[in-house]
């Protein structure tokens, strides 16, 4: 049996977080083009911080989705 975990709310959360990740990646690429030395130093910090925040939001959205599933 396939359980569709994505409720309406979590689906919008997923699309929002995906667009944020896409926009952040484009900004990082532009930073590498314009300021390659500075980007090399700060990209590791930015990506690790962003990954932590993105993972936290993803976990929260999963818990919200699971709370709406019937027992």
PDB file of C-alpha atoms in Angstrom:
ATOM      1  CA  UNK A   1       0.000   0.000   0.000  1.00  0.00           C
ATOM      2  CA  UNK A   2       1.408   3.363  -0.999  1.00  0.00           C
ATOM      3  CA  UNK A   3       0.872   6.166   1.482  1.00  0.00           C
ATOM      4  CA  UNK A   4       0.949   9.640   0.032  1.00  0.00           C
ATOM      5  CA  UNK A   5       2.781  11.558   2.740  1.00  0.00           C
ATOM      6  CA  UNK A   6       2.499  14.902   0.971  1.00  0.00           C
ATOM      7  CA  UNK A   7      -0.530  16.753   2.218  1.00  0.00           C
ATOM      8  CA  UNK A   8      -1.404  20.117   0.704  1.00  0.00           C
ATOM      9  CA  UNK A   9       0.557  22.037   3.330  1.00  0.00           C
ATOM     10  CA  UNK A  10       3.714  19.942   3.123  1.00  0.00           C
ATOM     11  CA  UNK A  11       3.608  19.992  -0.673  1.00  0.00           C
ATOM     12  CA  UNK A  12       3.743  23.803  -0.650  1.00  0.00           C
ATOM     13  CA  UNK A  13       6.510  23.642   1.964  1.00  0.00           C
ATOM     14  CA  UNK A  14       8.482  21.313  -0.295  1.00  0.00           C
ATOM     15  CA  UNK A  15       8.080  23.594  -3.329  1.00  0.00           C
ATOM     16  CA  UNK A  16       9.029  26.652  -1.279  1.00  0.00           C
ATOM     17  CA  UNK A  17      12.162  25.037   0.147  1.00  0.00           C
ATOM     18  CA  UNK A  18      13.148  23.717  -3.277  1.00  0.00           C
ATOM     19  CA  UNK A  19      12.873  27.203  -4.766  1.00  0.00           C
ATOM     20  CA  UNK A  20      14.902  28.651  -1.896  1.00  0.00           C
ATOM     21  CA  UNK A  21      17.613  26.063  -2.484  1.00  0.00           C
ATOM     22  CA  UNK A  22      17.600  26.790  -6.238  1.00  0.00           C
ATOM     23  CA  UNK A  23      17.815  30.564  -5.696  1.00  0.00           C
ATOM     24  CA  UNK A  24      20.589  30.126  -3.148  1.00  0.00           C
ATOM     25  CA  UNK A  25      22.594  27.978  -5.576  1.00  0.00           C
ATOM     26  CA  UNK A  26      22.254  30.589  -8.333  1.00  0.00           C
ATOM     27  CA  UNK A  27      23.396  33.315  -5.918  1.00  0.00           C
ATOM     28  CA  UNK A  28      26.421  31.246  -4.942  1.00  0.00           C
ATOM     29  CA  UNK A  29      27.314  30.680  -8.607  1.00  0.00           C
ATOM     30  CA  UNK A  30      27.101  34.429  -9.288  1.00  0.00           C
ATOM     31  CA  UNK A  31      29.325  35.043  -6.276  1.00  0.00           C
ATOM     32  CA  UNK A  32      31.922  32.630  -7.681  1.00  0.00           C
ATOM     33  CA  UNK A  33      31.871  34.434 -11.022  1.00  0.00           C
ATOM     34  CA  UNK A  34      32.239  37.944  -9.562  1.00  0.00           C
ATOM     35  CA  UNK A  35      34.427  37.310  -6.502  1.00  0.00           C
ATOM     36  CA  UNK A  36      36.159  33.931  -6.850  1.00  0.00           C
ATOM     37  CA  UNK A  37      38.599  34.259  -3.911  1.00  0.00           C
ATOM     38  CA  UNK A  38      36.011  35.544  -1.449  1.00  0.00           C
ATOM     39  CA  UNK A  39      33.499  32.954  -2.603  1.00  0.00           C
ATOM     40  CA  UNK A  40      35.957  30.133  -2.064  1.00  0.00           C
ATOM     41  CA  UNK A  41      36.425  31.206   1.563  1.00  0.00           C
ATOM     42  CA  UNK A  42      32.802  31.743   2.538  1.00  0.00           C
ATOM     43  CA  UNK A  43      31.002  29.169   0.385  1.00  0.00           C
ATOM     44  CA  UNK A  44      31.717  26.310   2.801  1.00  0.00           C
ATOM     45  CA  UNK A  45      30.228  28.272   5.707  1.00  0.00           C
ATOM     46  CA  UNK A  46      27.194  29.371   3.693  1.00  0.00           C
ATOM     47  CA  UNK A  47      26.445  25.932   2.309  1.00  0.00           C
ATOM     48  CA  UNK A  48      26.840  24.155   5.634  1.00  0.00           C
ATOM     49  CA  UNK A  49      24.615  26.718   7.375  1.00  0.00           C
ATOM     50  CA  UNK A  50      22.042  26.535   4.596  1.00  0.00           C
ATOM     51  CA  UNK A  51      22.078  22.725   4.656  1.00  0.00           C
ATOM     52  CA  UNK A  52      21.433  22.765   8.395  1.00  0.00           C
ATOM     53  CA  UNK A  53      18.511  25.197   8.043  1.00  0.00           C
ATOM     54  CA  UNK A  54      17.103  23.327   5.047  1.00  0.00           C
ATOM     55  CA  UNK A  55      17.303  20.002   6.897  1.00  0.00           C
ATOM     56  CA  UNK A  56      15.569  21.498   9.920  1.00  0.00           C
ATOM     57  CA  UNK A  57      12.677  22.819   7.809  1.00  0.00           C
ATOM     58  CA  UNK A  58      12.436  19.498   6.003  1.00  0.00           C
ATOM     59  CA  UNK A  59      12.201  17.577   9.280  1.00  0.00           C
ATOM     60  CA  UNK A  60       9.581  20.003  10.617  1.00  0.00           C
ATOM     61  CA  UNK A  61       7.497  19.666   7.443  1.00  0.00           C
ATOM     62  CA  UNK A  62       7.658  15.862   7.707  1.00  0.00           C
ATOM     63  CA  UNK A  63       6.439  15.991  11.311  1.00  0.00           C
ATOM     64  CA  UNK A  64       3.609  18.352  10.324  1.00  0.00           C
ATOM     65  CA  UNK A  65       2.615  15.998   7.521  1.00  0.00           C
ATOM     66  CA  UNK A  66       2.712  12.932   9.757  1.00  0.00           C
ATOM     67  CA  UNK A  67       0.576  14.667  12.366  1.00  0.00           C
ATOM     68  CA  UNK A  68      -2.227  15.032   9.793  1.00  0.00           C
ATOM     69  CA  UNK A  69      -2.202  11.362   8.782  1.00  0.00           C
ATOM     70  CA  UNK A  70      -4.937   9.226  10.336  1.00  0.00           C
ATOM     71  CA  UNK A  71      -3.878   6.564  12.808  1.00  0.00           C
TER      72      UNK A  71
END
